[in-house]
Coordinates of C-alpha atoms in Angstrom, one line a residue:
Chain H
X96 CA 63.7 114.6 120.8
X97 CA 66.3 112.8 118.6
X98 CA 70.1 112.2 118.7
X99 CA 71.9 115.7 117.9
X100 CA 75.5 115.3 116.4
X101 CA 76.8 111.9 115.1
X102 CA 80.6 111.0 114.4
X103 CA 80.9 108.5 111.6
X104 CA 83.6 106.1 112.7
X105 CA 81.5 102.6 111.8
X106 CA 79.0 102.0 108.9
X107 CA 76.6 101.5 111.8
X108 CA 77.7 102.6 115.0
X109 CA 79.4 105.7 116.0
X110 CA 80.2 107.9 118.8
X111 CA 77.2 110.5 119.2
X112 CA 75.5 113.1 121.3
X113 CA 72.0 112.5 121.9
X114 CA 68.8 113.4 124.2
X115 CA 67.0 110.9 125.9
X116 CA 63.4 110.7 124.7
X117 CA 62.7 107.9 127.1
X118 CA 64.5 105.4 129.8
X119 CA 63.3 102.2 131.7
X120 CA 66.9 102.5 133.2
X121 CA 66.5 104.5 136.1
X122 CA 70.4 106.2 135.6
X123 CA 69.0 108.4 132.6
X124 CA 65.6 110.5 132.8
X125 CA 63.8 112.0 129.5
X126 CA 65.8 115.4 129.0
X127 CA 69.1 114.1 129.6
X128 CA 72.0 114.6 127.5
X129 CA 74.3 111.3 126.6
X130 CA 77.4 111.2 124.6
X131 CA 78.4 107.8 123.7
X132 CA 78.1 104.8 121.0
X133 CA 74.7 105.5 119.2
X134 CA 73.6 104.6 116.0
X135 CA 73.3 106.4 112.2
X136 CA 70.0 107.2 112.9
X137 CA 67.6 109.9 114.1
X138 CA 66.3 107.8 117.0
X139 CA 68.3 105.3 118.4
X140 CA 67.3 102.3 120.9
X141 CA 70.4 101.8 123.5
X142 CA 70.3 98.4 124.8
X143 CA 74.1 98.9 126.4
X144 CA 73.9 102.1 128.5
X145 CA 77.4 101.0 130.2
X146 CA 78.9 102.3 127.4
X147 CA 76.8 106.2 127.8
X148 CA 78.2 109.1 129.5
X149 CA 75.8 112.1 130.7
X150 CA 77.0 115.4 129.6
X151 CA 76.2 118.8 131.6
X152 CA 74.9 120.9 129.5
X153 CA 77.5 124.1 129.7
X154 CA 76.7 127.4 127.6
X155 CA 80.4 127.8 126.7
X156 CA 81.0 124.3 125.3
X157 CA 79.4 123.2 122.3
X158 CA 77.1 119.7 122.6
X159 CA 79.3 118.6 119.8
X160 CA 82.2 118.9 121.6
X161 CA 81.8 116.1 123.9
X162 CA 82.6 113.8 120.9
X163 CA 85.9 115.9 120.0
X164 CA 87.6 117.5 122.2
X165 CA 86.2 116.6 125.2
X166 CA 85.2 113.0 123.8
X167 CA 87.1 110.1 122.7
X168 CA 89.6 111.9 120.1
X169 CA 90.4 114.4 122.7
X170 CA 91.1 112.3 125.3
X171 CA 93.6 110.1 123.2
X172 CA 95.7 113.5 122.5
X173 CA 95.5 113.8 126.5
X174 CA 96.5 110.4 126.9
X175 CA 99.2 109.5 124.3
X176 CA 100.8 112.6 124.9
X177 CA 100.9 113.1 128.8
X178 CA 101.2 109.5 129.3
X179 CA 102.5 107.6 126.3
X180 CA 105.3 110.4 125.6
X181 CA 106.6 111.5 128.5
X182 CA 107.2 115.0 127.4
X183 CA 109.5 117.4 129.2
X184 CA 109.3 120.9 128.3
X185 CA 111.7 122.5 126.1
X186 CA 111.4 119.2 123.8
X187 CA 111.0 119.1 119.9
X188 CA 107.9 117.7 118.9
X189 CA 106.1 116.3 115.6
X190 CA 102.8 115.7 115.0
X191 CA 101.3 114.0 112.2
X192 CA 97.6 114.3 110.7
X193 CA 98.1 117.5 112.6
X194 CA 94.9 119.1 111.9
X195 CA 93.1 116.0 112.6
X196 CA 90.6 115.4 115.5
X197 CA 93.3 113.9 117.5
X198 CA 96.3 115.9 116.6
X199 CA 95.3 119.5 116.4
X200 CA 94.8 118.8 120.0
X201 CA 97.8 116.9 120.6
X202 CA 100.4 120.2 119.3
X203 CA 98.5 122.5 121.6
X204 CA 98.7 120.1 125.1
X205 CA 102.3 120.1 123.7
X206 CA 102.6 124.0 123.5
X207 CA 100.9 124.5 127.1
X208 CA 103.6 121.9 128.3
X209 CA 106.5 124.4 126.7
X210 CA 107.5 122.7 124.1
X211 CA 108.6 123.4 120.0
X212 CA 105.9 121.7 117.5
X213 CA 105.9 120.9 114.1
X214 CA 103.1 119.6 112.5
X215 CA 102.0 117.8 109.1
X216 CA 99.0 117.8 107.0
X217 CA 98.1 117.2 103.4
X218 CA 97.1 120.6 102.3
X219 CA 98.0 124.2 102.4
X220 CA 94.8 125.2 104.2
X221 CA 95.1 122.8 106.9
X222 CA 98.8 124.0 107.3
X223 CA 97.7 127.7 107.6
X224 CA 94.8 126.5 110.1
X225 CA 98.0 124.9 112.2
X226 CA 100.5 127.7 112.0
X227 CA 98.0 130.6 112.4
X228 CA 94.8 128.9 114.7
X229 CA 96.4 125.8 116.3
X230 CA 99.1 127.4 117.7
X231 CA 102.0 125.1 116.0
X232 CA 105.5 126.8 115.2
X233 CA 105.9 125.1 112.3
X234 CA 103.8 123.2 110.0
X235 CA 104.4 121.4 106.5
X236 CA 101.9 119.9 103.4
X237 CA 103.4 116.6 102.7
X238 CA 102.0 117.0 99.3
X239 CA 104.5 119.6 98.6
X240 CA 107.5 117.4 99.7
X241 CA 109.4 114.8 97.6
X242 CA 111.9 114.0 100.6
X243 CA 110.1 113.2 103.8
X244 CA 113.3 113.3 105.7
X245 CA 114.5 116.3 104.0
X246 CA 111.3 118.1 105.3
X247 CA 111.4 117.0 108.8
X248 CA 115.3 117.7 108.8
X249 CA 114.8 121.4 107.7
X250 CA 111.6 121.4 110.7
X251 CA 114.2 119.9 113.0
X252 CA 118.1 120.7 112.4
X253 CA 118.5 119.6 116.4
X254 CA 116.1 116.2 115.8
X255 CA 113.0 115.1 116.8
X256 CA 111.9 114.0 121.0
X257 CA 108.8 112.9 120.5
X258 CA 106.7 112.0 117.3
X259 CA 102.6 111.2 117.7
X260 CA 102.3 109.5 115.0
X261 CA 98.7 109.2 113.5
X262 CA 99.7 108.0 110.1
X263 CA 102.5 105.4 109.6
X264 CA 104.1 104.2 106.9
X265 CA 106.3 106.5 104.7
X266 CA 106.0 109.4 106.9
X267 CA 107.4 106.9 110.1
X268 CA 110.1 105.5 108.2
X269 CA 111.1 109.6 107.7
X270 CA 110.5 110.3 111.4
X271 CA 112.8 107.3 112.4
X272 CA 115.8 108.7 110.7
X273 CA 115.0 112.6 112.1
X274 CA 115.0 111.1 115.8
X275 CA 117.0 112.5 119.0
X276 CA 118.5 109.5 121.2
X277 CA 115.8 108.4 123.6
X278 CA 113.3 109.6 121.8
X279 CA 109.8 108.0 122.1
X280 CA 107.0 107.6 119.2
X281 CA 103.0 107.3 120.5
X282 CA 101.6 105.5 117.9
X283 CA 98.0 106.3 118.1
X284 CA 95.7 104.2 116.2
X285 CA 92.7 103.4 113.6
X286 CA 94.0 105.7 110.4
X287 CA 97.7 104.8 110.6
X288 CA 96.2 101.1 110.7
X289 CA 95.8 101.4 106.4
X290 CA 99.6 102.7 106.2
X291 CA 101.1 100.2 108.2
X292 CA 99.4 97.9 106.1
X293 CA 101.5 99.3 103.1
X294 CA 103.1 96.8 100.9
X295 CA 106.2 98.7 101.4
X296 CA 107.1 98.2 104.8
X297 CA 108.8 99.8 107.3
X298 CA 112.6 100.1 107.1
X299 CA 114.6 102.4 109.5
X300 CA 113.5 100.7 112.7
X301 CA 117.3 100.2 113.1
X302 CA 117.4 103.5 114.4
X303 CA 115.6 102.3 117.6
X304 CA 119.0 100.5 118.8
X305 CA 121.2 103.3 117.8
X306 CA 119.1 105.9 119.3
X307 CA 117.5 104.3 122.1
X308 CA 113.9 104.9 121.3
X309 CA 111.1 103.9 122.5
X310 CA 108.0 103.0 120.3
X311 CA 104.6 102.7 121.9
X312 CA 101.1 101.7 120.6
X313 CA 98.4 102.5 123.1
X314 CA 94.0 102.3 122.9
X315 CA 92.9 105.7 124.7
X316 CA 90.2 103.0 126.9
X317 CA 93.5 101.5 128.9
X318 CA 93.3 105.2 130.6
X319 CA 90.1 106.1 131.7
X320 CA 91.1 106.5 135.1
X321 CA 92.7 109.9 134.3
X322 CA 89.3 110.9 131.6
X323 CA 88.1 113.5 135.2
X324 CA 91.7 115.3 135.2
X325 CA 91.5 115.4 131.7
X326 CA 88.1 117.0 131.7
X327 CA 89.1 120.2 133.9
X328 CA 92.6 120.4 132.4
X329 CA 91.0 121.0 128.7
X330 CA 87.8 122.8 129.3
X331 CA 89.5 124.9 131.9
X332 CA 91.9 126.0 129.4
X333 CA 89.5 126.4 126.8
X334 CA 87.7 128.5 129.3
X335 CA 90.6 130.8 129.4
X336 CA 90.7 130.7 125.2
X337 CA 94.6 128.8 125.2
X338 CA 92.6 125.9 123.3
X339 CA 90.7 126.1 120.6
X340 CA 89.2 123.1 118.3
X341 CA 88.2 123.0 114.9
X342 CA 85.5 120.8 113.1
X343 CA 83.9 120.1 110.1
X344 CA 80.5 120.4 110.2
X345 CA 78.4 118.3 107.8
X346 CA 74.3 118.8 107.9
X347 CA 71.7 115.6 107.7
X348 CA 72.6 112.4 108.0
X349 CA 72.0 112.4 104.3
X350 CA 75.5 113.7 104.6
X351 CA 76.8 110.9 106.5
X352 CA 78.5 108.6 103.7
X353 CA 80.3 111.1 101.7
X354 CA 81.9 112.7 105.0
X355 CA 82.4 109.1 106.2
X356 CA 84.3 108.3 102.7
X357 CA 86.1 112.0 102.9
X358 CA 87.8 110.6 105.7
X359 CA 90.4 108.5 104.0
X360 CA 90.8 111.2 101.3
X361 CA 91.7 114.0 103.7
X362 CA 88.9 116.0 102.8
X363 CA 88.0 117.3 106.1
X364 CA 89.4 119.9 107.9
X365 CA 89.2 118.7 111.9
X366 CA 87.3 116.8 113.9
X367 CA 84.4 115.4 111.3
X368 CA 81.4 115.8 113.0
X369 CA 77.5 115.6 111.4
X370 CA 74.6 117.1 112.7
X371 CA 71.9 115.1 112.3
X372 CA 68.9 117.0 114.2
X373 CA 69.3 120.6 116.6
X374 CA 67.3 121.8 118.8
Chain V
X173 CA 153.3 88.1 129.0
X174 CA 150.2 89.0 125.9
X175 CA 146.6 89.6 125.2
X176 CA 144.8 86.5 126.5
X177 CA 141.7 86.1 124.9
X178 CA 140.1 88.8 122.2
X179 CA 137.0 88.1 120.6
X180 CA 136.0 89.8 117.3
X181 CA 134.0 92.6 117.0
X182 CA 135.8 95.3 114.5
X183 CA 138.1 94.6 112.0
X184 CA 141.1 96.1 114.1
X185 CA 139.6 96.4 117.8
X186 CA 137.6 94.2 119.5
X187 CA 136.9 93.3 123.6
X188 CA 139.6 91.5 125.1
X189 CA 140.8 89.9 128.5
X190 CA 145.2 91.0 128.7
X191 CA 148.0 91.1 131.6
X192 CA 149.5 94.3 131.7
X193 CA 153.1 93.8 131.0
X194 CA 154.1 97.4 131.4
X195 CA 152.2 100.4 133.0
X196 CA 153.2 104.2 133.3
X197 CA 149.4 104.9 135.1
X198 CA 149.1 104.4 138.4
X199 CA 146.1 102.3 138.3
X200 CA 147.5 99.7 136.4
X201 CA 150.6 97.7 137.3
X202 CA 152.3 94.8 135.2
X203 CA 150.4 92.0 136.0
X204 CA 147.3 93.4 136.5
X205 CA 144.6 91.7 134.5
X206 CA 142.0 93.9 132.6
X207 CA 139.1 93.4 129.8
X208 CA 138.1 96.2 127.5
X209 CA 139.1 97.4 123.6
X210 CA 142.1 95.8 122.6
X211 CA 143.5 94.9 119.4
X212 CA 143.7 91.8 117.2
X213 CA 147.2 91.5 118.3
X214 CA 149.5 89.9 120.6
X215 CA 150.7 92.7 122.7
X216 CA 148.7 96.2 122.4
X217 CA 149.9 99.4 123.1
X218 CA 146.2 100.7 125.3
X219 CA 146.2 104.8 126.1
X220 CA 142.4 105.1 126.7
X221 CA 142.7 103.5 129.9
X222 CA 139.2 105.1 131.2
X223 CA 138.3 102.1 129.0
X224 CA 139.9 99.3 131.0
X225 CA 138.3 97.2 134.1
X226 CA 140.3 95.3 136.1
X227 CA 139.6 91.9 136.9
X228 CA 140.0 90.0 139.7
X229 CA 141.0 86.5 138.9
X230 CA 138.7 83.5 140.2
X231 CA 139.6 79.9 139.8
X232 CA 136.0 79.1 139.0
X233 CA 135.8 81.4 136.1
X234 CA 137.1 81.0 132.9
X235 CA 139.2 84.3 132.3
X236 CA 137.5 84.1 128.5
X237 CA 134.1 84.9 130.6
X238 CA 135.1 88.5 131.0
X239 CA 134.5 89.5 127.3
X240 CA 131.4 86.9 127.2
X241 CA 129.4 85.9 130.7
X242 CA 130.4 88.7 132.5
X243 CA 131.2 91.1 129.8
X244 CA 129.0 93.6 127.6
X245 CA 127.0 90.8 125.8
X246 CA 126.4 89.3 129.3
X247 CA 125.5 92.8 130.7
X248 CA 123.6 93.0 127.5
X249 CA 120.8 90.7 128.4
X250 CA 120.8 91.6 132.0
X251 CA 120.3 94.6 131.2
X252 CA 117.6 94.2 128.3
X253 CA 116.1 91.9 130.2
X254 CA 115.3 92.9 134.2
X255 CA 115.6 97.0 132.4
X256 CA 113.6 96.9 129.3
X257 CA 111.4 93.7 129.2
X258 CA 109.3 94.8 132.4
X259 CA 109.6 90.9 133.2
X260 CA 107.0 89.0 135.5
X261 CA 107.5 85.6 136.5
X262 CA 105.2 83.3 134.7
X263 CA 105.3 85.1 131.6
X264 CA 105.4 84.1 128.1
X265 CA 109.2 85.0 126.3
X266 CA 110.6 84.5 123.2
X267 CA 114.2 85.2 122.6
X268 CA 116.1 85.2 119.0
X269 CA 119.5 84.0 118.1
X270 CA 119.1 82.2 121.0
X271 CA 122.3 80.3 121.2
X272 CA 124.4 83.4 120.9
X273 CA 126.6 85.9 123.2
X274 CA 124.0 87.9 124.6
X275 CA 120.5 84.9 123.7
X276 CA 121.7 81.9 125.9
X277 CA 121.8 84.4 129.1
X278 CA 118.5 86.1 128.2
X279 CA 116.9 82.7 128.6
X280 CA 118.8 81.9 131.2
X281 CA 117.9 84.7 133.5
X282 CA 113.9 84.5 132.0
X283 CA 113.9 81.2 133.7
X284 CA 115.4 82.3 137.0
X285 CA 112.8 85.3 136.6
X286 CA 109.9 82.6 136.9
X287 CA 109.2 82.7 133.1
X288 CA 108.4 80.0 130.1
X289 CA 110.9 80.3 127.7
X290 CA 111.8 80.1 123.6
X291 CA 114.4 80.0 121.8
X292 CA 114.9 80.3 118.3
X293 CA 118.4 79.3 116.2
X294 CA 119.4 78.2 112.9
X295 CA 120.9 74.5 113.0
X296 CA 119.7 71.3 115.1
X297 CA 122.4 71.1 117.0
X298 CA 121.8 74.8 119.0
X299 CA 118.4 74.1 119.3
X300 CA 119.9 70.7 120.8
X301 CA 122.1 73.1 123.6
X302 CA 119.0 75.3 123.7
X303 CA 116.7 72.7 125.2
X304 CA 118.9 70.4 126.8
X305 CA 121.9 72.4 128.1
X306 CA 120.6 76.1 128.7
X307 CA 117.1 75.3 129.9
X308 CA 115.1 76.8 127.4
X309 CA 111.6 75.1 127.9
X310 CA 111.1 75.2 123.8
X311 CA 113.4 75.7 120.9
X312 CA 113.1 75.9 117.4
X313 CA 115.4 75.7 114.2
X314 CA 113.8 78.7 111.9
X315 CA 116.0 77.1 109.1
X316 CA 112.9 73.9 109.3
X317 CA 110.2 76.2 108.9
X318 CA 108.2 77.4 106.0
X319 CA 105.9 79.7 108.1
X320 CA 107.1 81.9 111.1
X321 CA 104.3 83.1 112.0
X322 CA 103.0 79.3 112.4
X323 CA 106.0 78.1 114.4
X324 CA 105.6 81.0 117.2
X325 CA 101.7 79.9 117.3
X326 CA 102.7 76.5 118.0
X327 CA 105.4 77.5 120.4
X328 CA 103.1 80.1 122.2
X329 CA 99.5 79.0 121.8
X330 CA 98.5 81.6 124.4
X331 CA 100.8 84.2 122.9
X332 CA 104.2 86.2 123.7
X333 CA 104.5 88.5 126.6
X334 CA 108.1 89.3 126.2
X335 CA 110.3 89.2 122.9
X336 CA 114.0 89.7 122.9
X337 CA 114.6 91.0 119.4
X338 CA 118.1 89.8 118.4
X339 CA 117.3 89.6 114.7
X340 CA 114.8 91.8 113.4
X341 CA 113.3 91.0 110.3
X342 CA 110.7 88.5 109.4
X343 CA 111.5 86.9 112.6
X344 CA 110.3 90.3 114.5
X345 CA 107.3 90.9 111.4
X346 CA 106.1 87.4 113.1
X347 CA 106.4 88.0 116.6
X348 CA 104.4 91.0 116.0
X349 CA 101.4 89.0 115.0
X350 CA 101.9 86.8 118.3
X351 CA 102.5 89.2 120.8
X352 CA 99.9 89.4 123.9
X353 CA 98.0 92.7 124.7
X354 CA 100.7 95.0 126.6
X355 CA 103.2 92.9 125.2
X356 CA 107.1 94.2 125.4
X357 CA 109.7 94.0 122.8
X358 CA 113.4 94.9 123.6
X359 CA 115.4 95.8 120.3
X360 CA 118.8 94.6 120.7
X361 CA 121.9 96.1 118.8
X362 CA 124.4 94.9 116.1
X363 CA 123.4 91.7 114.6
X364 CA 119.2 92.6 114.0
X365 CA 121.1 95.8 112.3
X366 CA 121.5 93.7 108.8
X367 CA 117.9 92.3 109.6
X368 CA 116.7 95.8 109.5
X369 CA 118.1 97.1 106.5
X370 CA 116.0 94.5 104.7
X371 CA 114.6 95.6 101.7
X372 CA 111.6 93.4 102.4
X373 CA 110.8 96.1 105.6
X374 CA 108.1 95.7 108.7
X375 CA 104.6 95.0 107.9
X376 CA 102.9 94.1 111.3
X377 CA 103.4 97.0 113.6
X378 CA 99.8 98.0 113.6
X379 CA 99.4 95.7 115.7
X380 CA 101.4 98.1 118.2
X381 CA 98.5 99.6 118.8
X382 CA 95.6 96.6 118.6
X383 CA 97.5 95.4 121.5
X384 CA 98.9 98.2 123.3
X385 CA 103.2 96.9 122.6
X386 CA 106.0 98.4 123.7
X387 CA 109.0 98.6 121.5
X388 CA 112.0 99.7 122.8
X389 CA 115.4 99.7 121.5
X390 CA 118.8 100.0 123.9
X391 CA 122.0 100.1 124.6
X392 CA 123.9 98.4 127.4
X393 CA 126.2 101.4 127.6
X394 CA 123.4 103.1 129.2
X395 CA 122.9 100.7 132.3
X396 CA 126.2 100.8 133.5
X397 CA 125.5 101.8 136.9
X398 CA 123.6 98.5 137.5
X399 CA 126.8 96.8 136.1
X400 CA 128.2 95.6 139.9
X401 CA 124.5 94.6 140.7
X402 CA 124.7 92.1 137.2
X403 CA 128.1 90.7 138.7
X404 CA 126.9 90.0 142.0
X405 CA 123.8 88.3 140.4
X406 CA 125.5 86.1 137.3
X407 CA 128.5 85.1 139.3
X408 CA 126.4 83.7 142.2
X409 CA 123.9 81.7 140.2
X410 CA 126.6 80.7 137.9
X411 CA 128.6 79.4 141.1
X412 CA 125.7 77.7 142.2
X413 CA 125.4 75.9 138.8
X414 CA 122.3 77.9 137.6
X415 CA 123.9 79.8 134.9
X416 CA 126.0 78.1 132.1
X417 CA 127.7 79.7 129.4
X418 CA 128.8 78.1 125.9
X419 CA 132.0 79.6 123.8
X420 CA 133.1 79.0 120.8
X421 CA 136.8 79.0 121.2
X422 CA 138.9 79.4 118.2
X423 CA 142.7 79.4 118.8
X424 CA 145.2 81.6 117.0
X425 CA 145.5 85.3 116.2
X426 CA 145.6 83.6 112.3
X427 CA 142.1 82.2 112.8
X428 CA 140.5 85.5 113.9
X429 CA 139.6 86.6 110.3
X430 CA 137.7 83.5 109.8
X431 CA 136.1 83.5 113.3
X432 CA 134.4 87.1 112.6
X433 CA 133.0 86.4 108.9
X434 CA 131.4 83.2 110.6
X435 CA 129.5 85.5 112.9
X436 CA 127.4 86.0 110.1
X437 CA 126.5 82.9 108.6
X438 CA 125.8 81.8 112.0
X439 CA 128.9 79.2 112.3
X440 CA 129.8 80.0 115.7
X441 CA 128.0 78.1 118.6
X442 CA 127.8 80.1 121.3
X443 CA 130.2 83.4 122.2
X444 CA 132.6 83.5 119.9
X445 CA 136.4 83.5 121.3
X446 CA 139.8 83.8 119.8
X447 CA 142.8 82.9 122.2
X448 CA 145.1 84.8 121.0
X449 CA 147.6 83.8 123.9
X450 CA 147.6 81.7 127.3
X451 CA 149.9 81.3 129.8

């Protein structure tokens, strides 16, 4: 028995789906399925088993999954949307990295609440994946735009309610100026961490006083009370086919590195996920 | 009988406290005295009465109070205060242009509210009134320091719960890097407007999401149904000697033009006034 699917997120650690092979902890027997922080590795010793969840196995729902969707990504598009955004329906809203793990999620909670979504995404096949599998109205390559606020204008001629932004940086400083009064901006964390750390800066935050905005940072751990609503809410509607989720697949942890590098390049497509042993 | 007091806000209109000297609406007879737009004038001609709020005259309050204490840059920090800091007694705040219209009465009503208090200001002599006539607990000249960032660590070893943004700028890039986990900023209008447009830009707002901030901008146009709540409140502590409230009280229409351009170089102490006229 060995861990299954691995997520790179630290050289080290990562969040991963694994068997247990054996237990001195009388919480998880041999056979049982864990998702939780494991290591890059094909057999990994857990010391802190506070931090495992058990999984029941489910036909419908691939083990992988319960890192994506239905694991820490998935639950910070549940989170920073329904709770960070305060989203009515009817409301414009835009979505950066929107094929990502997080925000391919985020446009289609936004969708089942009744609302207009735009998305952005840094090439033409993630933008076809958004418009024509994700469910978005709209969806843009920033690649192919020399005027971010141009581009969001011509997605939004009445403004923008809410932004999720996974990104920061130039593609912020766009969405502040495309904002409706009282708008509110999730922004959601780790990958917009390098573009806020661009030497340019941030520069339209003025907008916040004139339009009333709110701007909120948020960690998806602050909201684990609502992770069993969550849980029916998305595999239900899975269930029913009005969610789908797309990853990229890479085989052997071999593989790990370069899909752990791709990251910051944009070279997957959806939730990055490697298989390091099956069943 | 004339305007009374107008203080500078637009090169042509600005808030001001008049007697109406002649009145063909019904709600307004000659006499009557009322604060709202006015000119830079001795007697205006006012048709957007909707505008107007009467006043009733009290012997312990300076009718100059009207466009300051108990006018919109009063209602300003009552309302960014108790509205959009989420304040609880005992915590950490740090307040900008700390000395000015809307500052002095944010501290003011932080240390009624139970909270520790700092100011910052840009000459010795306001941090003087900060500390030893508003009741700040701490105050600091940002003209003496070399490194922001450094001066709100040594103001706030334990860190910032509360900032009341009325600057923007470097001064908000380092209170970004001192805020507490689920820290609150309040954006506040007009003056942080210059800050903003500098070419420098934000840096720091990762740190949004490390510690789970709130940023919200606001206007006080938007509270005004909590506006007879803020009068109740201000007038009864300020009768009881726990609120004060500093002018800067220029006389002369001539010395208007001069009053306004030393809003931004920070030459005014305090609200700044013109008496236009007094009786």
């Amino acid at each position: 028995m060995s861990s299954a699917v691995t997520i790179l997120m630290k050289p080290v650690e990562g969040f991963g789906v694994s068997k247990v092979v054996d237990s001195d902890n009388p919480n998880f027997k041999p056979g049982d399925l864990v998702s939780g922080f494991t290591g890059w590795e094909e057999y990994s010793l857990i010391r802190k088993t506070e931090q495992l969840r058990k999984i029941q196995p489910d036909d419908h729902i691939p083990l992988s999954y319960h890192i994506g969707l239905l694991g820490m990504p998935g639950f910070t598009a549940y989170a920073g949307f329904h709770e960070v955004c305060s989203p009515k329906s009817g409301e414009y809203v835009f979505v950066s990295a929107a094929s990502g793990a997080v925000g391919q999620l985020v446009g289609q909670l936004a969708k089942l609440h009744g609302c207009y979504v735009v998305g952005s995404a840094g090439s033409s096949q993630k933008v076809d994946l958004l418009k024509n599998k994700l469910g978005f109205d709209e969806a843009f390559n920033y690649n192919d735009e020399t005027d971010l606020v141009a581009a969001l204008k011509r997605c939004f001629p009445q403004g923008i309610d809410i932004y999720f932004d996974n990104v920061g940086g130039e593609m912020l400083d766009a969405a502040l100026l495309n904002m409706r009064d009282h708008g509110r901006i999730a922004v959601c964390g780790m990958v917009s961490l390098h573009s806020y750390h661009d030497p340019q800066g941030i520069h339209n935050l003025f907008t916040l006083v004139t339009k009333r905005i709110t701007m909120k940072g948020f960690l998806q751990s602050d909201y684990l009370h609502l992770y069993p609503r969550f849980l029916d809410y998305v595999i239900s509607n899975y269930k029913q086919g009005k969610i789908v989720y797309v990853e990229d697949m890479n085989e052997g942890l071999e593989n790990a590195p370069a899909a752990f590098v791709g990251l910051f390049s944009g070279k997957n497509v959806g939730k990055q996920v490697v298989r390091v042993a099956c069943e």
